[in-house]
XYZ file of C-alpha atoms in Angstrom:
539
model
C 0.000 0.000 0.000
C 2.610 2.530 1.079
C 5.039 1.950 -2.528
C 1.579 2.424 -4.159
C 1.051 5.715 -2.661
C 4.766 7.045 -2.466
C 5.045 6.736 -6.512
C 1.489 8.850 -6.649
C 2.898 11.459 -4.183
C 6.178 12.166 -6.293
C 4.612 11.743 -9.982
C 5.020 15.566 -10.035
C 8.423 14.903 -10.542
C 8.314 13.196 -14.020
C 10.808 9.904 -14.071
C 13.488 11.556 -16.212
C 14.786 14.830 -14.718
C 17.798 16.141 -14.373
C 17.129 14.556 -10.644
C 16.569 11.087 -11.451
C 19.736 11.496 -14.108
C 21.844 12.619 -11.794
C 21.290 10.078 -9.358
C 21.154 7.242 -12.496
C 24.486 8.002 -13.750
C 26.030 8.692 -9.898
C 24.841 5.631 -8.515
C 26.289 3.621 -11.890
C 29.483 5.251 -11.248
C 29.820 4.367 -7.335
C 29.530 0.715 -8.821
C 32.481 0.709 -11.072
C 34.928 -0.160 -8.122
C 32.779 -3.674 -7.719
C 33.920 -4.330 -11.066
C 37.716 -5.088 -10.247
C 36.893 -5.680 -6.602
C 36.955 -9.649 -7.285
C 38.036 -10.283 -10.062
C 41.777 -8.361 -9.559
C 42.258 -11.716 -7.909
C 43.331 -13.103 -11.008
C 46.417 -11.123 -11.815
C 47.072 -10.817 -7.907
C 46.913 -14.587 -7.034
C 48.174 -15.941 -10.318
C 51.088 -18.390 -9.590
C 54.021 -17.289 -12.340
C 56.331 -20.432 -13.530
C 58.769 -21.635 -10.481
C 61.552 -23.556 -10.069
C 64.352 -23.853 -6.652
C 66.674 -21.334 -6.260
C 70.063 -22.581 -6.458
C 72.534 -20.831 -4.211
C 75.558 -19.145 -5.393
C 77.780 -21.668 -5.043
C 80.580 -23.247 -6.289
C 78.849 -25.080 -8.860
C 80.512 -25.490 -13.258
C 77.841 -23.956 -15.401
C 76.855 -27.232 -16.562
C 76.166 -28.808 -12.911
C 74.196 -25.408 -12.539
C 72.138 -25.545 -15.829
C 71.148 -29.482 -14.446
C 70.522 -28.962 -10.940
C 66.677 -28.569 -11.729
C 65.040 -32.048 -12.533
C 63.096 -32.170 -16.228
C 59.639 -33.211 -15.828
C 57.246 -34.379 -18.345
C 53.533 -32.353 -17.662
C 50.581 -32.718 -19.979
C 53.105 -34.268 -23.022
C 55.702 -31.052 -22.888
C 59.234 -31.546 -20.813
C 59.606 -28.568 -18.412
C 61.406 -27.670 -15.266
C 60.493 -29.058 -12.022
C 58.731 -26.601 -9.675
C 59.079 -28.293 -6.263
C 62.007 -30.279 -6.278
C 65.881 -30.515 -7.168
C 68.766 -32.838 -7.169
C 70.829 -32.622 -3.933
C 72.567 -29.921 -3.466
C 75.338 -31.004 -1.309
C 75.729 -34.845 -3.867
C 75.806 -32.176 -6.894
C 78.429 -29.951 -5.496
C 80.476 -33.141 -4.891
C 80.056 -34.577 -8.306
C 80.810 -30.772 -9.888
C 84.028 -30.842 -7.936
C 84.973 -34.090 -9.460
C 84.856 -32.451 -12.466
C 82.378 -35.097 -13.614
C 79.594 -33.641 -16.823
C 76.206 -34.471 -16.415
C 74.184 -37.139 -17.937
C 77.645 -38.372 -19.667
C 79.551 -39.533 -16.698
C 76.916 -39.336 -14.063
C 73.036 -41.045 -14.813
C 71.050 -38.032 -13.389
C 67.770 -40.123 -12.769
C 69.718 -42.009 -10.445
C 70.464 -39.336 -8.092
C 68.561 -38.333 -5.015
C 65.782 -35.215 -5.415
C 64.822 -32.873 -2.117
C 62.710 -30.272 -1.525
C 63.385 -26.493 -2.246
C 65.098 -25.869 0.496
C 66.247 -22.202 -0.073
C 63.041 -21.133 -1.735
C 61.861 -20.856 -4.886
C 62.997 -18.451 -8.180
C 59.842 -17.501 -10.105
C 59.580 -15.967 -13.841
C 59.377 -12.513 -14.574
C 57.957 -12.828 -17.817
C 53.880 -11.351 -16.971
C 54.518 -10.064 -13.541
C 56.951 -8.705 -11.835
C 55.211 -10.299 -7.993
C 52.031 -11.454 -6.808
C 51.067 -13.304 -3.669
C 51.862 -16.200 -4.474
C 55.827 -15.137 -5.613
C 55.822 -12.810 -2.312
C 54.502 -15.621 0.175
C 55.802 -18.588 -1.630
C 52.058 -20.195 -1.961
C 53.530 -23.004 -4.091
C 53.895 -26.967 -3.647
C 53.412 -27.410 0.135
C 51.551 -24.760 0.460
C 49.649 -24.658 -2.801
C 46.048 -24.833 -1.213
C 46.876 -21.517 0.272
C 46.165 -19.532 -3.546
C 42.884 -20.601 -4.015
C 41.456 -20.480 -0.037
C 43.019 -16.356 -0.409
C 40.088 -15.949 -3.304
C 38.115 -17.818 -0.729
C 38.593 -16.179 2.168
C 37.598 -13.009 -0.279
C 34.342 -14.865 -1.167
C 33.217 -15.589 2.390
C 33.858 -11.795 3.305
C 31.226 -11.246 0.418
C 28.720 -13.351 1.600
C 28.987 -12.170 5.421
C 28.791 -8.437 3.869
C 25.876 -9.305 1.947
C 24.162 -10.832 5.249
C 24.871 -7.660 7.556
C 24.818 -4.891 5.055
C 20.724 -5.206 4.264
C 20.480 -5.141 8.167
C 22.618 -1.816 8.693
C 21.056 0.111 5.981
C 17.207 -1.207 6.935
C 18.910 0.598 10.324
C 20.845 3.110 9.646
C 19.821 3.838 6.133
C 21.077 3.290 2.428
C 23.294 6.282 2.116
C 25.448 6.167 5.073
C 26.054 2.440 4.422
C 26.916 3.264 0.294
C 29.799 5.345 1.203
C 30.607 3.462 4.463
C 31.381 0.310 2.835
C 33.053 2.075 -0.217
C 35.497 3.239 2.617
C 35.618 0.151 4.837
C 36.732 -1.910 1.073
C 39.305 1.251 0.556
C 40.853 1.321 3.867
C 41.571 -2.775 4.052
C 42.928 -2.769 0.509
C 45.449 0.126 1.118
C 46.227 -1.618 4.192
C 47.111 -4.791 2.670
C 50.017 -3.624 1.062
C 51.990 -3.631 4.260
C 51.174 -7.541 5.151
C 53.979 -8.744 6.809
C 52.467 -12.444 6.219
C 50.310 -14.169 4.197
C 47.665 -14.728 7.395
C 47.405 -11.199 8.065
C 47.061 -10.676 4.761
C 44.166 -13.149 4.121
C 42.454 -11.535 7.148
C 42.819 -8.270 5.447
C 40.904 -9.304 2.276
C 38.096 -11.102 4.035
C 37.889 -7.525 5.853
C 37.534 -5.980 2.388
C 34.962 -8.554 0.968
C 32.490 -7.757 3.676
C 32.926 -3.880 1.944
C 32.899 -5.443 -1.327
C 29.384 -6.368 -2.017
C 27.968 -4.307 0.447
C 28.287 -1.182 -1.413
C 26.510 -2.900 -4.510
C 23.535 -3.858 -2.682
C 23.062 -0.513 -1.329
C 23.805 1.130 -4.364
C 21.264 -1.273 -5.873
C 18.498 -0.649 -2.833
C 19.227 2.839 -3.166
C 18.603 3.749 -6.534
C 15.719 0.993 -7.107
C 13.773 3.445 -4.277
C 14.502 6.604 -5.430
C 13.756 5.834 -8.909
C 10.837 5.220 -10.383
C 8.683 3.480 -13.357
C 10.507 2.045 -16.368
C 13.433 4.169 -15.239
C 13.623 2.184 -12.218
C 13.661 -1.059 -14.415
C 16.504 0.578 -16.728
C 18.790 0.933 -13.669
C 18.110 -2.817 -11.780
C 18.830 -4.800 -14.960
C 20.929 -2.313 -17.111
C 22.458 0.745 -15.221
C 24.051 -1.137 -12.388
C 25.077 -4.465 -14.243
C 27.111 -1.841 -16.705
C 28.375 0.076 -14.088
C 29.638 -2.822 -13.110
C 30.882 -4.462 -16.617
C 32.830 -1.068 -17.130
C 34.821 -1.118 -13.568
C 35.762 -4.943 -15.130
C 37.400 -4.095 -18.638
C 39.284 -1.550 -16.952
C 40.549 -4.351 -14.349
C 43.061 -5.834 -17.217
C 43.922 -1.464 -17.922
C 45.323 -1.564 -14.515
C 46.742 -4.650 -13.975
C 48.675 -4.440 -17.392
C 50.234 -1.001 -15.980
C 50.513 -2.080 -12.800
C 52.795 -5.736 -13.090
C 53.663 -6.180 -9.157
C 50.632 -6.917 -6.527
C 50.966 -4.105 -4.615
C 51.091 -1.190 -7.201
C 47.992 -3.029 -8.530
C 46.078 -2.705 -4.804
C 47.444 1.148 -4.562
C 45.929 1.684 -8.553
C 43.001 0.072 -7.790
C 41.985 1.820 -4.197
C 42.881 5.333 -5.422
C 40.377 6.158 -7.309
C 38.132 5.593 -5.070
C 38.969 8.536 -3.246
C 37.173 10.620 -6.163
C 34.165 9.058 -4.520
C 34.039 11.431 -1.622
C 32.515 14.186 -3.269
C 29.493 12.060 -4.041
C 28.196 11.993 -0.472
C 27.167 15.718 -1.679
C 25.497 14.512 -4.753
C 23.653 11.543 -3.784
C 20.658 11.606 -1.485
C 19.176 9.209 1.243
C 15.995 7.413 -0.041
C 12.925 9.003 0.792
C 11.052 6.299 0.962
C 13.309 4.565 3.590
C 12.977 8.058 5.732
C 9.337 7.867 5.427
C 9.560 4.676 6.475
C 11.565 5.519 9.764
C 8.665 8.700 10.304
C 11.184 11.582 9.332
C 8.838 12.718 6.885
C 10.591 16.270 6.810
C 13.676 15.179 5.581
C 11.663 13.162 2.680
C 9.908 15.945 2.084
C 12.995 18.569 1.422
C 14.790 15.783 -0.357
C 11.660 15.804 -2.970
C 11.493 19.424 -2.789
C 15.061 19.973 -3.631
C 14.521 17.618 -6.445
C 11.626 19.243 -7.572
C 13.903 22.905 -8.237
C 16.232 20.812 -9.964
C 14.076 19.171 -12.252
C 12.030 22.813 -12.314
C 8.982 21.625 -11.554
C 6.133 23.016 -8.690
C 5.972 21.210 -6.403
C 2.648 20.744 -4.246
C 1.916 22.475 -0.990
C 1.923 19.602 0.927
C 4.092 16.525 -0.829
C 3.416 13.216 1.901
C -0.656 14.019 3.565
C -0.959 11.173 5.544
C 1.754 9.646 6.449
C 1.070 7.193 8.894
C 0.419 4.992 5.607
C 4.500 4.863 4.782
C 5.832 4.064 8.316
C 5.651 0.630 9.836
C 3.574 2.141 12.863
C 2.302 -1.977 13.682
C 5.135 -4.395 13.294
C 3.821 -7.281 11.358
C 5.169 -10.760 12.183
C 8.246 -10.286 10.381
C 8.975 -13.164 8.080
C 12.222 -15.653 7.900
C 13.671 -17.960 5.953
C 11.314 -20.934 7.427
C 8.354 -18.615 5.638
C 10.192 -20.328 2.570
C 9.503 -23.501 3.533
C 5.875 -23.358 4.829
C 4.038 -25.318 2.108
C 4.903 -27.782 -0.727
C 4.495 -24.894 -3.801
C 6.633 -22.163 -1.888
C 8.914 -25.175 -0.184
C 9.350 -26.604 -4.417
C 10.076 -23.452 -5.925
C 12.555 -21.809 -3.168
C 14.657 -25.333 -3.737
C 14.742 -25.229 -7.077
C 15.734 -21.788 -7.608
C 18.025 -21.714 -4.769
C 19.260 -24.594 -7.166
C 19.492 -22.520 -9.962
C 21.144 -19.434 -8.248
C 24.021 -21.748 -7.102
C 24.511 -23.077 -10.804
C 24.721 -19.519 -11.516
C 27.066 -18.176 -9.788
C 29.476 -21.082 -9.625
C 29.555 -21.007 -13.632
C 30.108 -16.867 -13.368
C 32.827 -17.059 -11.014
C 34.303 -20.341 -12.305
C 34.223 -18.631 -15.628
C 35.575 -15.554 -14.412
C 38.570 -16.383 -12.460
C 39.770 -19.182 -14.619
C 40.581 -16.171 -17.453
C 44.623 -16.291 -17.231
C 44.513 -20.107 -17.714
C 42.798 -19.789 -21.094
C 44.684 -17.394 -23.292
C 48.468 -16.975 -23.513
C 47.647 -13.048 -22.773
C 45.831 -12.624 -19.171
C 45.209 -9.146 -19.903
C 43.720 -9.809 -23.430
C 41.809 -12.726 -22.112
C 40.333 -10.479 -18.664
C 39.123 -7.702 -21.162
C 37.122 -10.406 -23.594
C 35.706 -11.999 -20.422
C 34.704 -8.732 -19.129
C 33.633 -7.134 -22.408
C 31.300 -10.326 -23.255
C 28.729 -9.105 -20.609
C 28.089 -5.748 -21.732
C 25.939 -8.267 -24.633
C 24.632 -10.207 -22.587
C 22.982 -7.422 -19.802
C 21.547 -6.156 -23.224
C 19.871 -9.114 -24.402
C 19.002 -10.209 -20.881
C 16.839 -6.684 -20.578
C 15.778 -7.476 -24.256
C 14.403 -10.916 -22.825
C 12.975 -9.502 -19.737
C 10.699 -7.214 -22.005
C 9.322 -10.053 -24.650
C 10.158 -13.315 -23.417
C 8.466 -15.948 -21.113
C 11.083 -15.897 -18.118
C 10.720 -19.670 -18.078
C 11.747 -19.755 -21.693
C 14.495 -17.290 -21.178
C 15.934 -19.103 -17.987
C 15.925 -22.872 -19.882
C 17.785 -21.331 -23.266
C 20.452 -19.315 -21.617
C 21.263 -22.544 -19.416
C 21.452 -24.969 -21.846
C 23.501 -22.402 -24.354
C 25.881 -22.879 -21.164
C 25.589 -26.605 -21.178
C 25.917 -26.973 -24.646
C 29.174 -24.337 -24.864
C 30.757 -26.017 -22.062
C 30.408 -29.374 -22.934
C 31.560 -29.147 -26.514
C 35.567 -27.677 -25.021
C 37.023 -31.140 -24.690
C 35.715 -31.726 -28.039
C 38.028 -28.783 -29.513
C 41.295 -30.165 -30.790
C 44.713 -27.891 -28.500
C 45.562 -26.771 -31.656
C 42.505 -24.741 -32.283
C 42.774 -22.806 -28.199
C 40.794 -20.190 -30.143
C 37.664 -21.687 -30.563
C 37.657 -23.478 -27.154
C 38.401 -20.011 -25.732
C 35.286 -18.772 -28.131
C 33.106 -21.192 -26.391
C 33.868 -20.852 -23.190
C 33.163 -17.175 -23.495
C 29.697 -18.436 -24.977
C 29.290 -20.133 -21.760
C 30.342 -16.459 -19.911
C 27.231 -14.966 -22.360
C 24.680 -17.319 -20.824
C 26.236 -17.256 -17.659
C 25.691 -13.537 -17.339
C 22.602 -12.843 -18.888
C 20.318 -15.803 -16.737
C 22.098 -14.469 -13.401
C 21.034 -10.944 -13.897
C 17.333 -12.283 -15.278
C 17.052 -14.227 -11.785
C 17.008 -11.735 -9.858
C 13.994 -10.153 -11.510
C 12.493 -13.845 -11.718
C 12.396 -14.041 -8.036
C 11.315 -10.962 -6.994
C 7.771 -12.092 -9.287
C 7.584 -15.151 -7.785
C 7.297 -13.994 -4.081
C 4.454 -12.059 -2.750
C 5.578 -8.704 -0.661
C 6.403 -10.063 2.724
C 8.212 -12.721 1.689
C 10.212 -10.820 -1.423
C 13.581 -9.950 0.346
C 13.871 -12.656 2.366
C 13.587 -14.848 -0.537
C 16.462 -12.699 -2.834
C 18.284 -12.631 0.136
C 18.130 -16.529 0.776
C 19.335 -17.150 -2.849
C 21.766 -14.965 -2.818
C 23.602 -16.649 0.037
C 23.436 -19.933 -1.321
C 24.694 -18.485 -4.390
C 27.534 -16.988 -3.009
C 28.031 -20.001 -0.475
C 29.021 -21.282 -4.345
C 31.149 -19.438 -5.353
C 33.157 -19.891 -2.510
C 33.979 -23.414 -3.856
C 34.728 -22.199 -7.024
C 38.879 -21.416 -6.543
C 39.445 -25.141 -5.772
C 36.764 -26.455 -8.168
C 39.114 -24.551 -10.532
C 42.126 -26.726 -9.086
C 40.615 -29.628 -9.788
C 41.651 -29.113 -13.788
C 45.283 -29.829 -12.337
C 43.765 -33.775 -12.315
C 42.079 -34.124 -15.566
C 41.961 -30.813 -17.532
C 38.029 -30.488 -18.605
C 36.863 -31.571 -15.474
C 35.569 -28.038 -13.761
C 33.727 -27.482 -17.423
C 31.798 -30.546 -17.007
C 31.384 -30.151 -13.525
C 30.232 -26.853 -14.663
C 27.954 -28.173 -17.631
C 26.216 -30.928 -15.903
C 24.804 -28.340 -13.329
C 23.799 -26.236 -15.650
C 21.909 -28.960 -17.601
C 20.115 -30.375 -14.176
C 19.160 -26.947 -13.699
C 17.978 -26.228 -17.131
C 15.645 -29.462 -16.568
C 14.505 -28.246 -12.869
C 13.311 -24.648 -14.455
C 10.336 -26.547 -16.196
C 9.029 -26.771 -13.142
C 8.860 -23.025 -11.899
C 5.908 -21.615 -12.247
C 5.801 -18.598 -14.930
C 5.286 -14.676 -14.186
C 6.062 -13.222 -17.476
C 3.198 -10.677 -17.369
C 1.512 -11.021 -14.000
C 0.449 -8.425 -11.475
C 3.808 -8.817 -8.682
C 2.170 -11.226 -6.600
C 1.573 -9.275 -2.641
C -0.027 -12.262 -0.819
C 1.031 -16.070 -0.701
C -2.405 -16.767 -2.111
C -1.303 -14.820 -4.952
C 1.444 -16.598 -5.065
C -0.499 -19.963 -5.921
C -1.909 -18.403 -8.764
C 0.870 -18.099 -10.651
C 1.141 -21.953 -10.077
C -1.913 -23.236 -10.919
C -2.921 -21.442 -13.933
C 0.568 -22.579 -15.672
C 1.279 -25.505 -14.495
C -1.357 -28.126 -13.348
C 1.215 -30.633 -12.688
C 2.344 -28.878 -9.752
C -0.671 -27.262 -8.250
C -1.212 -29.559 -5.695
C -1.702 -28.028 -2.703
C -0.727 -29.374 0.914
């Protein structure tokens, strides 16, 4: 009732002002930073080619040249990373003056460990973590739990942040967690160890996402009509796609990990002068009773966009603030009955495909292409498509229909890589960048999926619930990557097969494609059983 009402009270204002563009293009912009704030992970935990140091010592050129076993990985002979003939038996042998591999039979002599550390290749980078902290052999697992740890910071900042700014409201929390992701990145440049740096970037996840959503929240409330609808599927996913293709920019400037953190977090000082710019959601202050701050927010916007505006703006309004606390509804709301209890599995189902397919697509970039930088930008550049034909979609097309095709493109693309001779890399980087397309455009279509499944009460809860298990995916997805060190197509199948099972579950979600925005759960049934009969059973 109260939306209904707030949209009536501010159509004086027209959608398109310079007001609403103004806020449109700022909110966009505060996004960008989201764009590198994962992904950077790929140039900064990229492991660079590795072999033992050798010591200077007294060793013939020869000796030196063959103190590195050869080993034979995926049919080409290369160094060994993690091991090397005995130092102490080659210096002996060197001093005999014997020549390797003519007087002495080098598989025959003993291997250790890399006891003085490791010498890595300058060729892309000049450092990254894992060259700094030496997260190789041993201590491999440590490279993908840092993109982890990163992960989990996301999804505890996604849990918290919709609390704070339902409390202390959107604004604040925009530019609080723009400076909370700021502060821990600058800081991490001075990690004496790889602990307190991985502490450090779970600190900066929670910031991470949290701006988005509030970004999102913000501009979703202060927006209205098809505008509104422009900036939740377009405006922000761009925003977004933009701060990604210049990701590669920076990291192709900026070769050694901490130059890179420094490039990245600068900018986002130009940020502060937006906290002058963009203002707190009236709606949420009506919402909290402060009806006079709404009301010279809306009257400021009103001189902007040079419009009258009415005597009084908000009559009543008792009708905007939560005056009687309803029975506030949880995640066991999602559960009550077998139609809600079907379709919150089966999407939460779907959102987990998702976003393990976007993020196992995303940070596996520098192991397809020669060129990480090259390889980033096409990854990056292949959504700015796919938001546009998503939105395209979302205007004319069943969302059922939409959902099934975009997975199974992914299924499809994915599947067919191992089919791809090596010799052709091009085309199997072609497809998986197909698979990238579908990825993209069904994630950013779910979101508006679920919000027309769910009546009112139950609408955020439910987003919020999938976006959890989402991200509770792509948590998994650094070592899911690993598992390509085993048997090289195995995350794409991995990846394909759930995209296929989830392709089949869609069939049974009910369709909304043109239906009021269901506000009660008997509304809810009704998008059930008119579509699908097979399903409409009721407990």
């Amino acid at each position: 009732l109260g939306m209904k009402d707030y949209d009536d009270s501010i159509a004086f204002l027209g959608h398109w002002g310079r007001f609403q563009q103004a806020v449109f293009f700022l909110l966009c912009a505060s996004i960008v930073p989201n764009g590198f704030g994962v992904f950077f992970t790929v140039f900064l935990t990229d492991t660079p080619l590795h072999h033992c140091l050798v010591p200077e010592v007294n060793l013939s050129q020869a000796w030196r040249d063959a103190t590195i076993p050869i080993e034979v990985v995926d049919g080409k002979q290369e160094l060994s990373s993690c091991s090397r003939y005995r130092l102490d038996v080659v210096r002996n042998l060197s001093a005999q003056g014997l020549v390797p591999g003519r007087d002495v039979n080098l598989t025959d002599l003993e291997q250790e460990g890399c006891v003085d550390g490791w010498s890595y290749s300058k060729d892309i980078y000049q450092s990254t973590i894992v060259s700094e902290f030496d997260l190789v052999c041993s201590d491999q697992w440590k490279q993908p739990f840092t993109t982890t740890l990163l992960l989990l910071g996301v999804v505890f900042g996604s849990f918290v942040s919709g609390q704070l700014s339902d409390r202390f409201g959107r604004k604040p929390v925009l530019f609080a967690t723009m400076a909370v992701q700021t502060f821990f990145t600058i800081v991490q440049i001075f990690s004496p160890s790889w602990t307190v740096f991985s502490i450090l970037f779970f600190m900066s996840g929670l910031g991470q996402i949290s701006n988005y959503i509030s970004g999102f929240v913000l501009g979703a409330e202060i927006l209205t009509g098809n505008v509104r609808d422009l900036f939740s599927t377009m405006g922000i996913s761009l925003g977004f796609a933009v701060g990604y293709m210049l990701l590669p920019l920076f990291a192709y400037f900026l070769r050694d990990w901490k130059s890179l953190l420094l490039g990245l977090s600068l900018p986002c000082f130009a940020y502060i002068p937006l906290w002058w710019f963009i203002p707190e959601s009236p709606r949420w202050l009506l919402s909290q009773g402060r009806l006079e701050e709404a009301e010279a927010i809306i009257r400021h916007a009103a001189k902007i966009n040079k419009v009258e505006a009415p005597q009084v703006i908000f009559e009543d309004y008792s009708i905007y603030t939560n005056t009687h606390p309803e029975n506030h509804p949880n995640f066991f709301d999602l559960l009550s009955t077998r139609n809600i209890r079907n379709t919150t599995i089966i999407l939460c189902l779907l959102w987990l495909t998702l976003s393990t397919g976007y993020f196992g697509l995303s940070l596996n970039t520098p192991q397809l292409h020669a060129n990480p930088y090259i390889s980033c930008f096409i990854s990056a550049a292949v959504e700015v498509p796919a938001y546009i034909s998503c939105w395209l979609a979302q205007c004319y097309l069943p969302r059922r229909v939409s959902v099934i095709s975009f997975l199974l493109l992914e299924a499809v693309s994915l599947y067919s890589i191992q089919l791809v001779p090596q010799s052709l890399s091009y085309l199997s980087f072609a497809l998986e960048m197909l698979g990238k397309f579908a990825v993209s455009a069904s994630s950013t279509l779910m979101y508006a999926y679920t919000a027309e499944l769910y009546p009112t009460v139950l609408r955020n809860t439910a987003t919020g619930t999938c976006c959890t298990v989402s991200r509770v995916g792509s948590c998994l997805t650094p070592f899911l990557l690993k598992l390509g060190l085993y048997f090289k197509y195995l995350p794409n199948i991995i990846l394909g097969t759930l995209a296929a099972v989830s392709a089949f579950a869609a069939f049974f979600l009910p369709e909304s494609f043109g239906q009021p925005l269901p506000q009660t759960i008997e509304q809810m049934f009704k998008l059930k059983s008119c579509h699908s009969p097979h399903t409409a059973g009721v407990d």
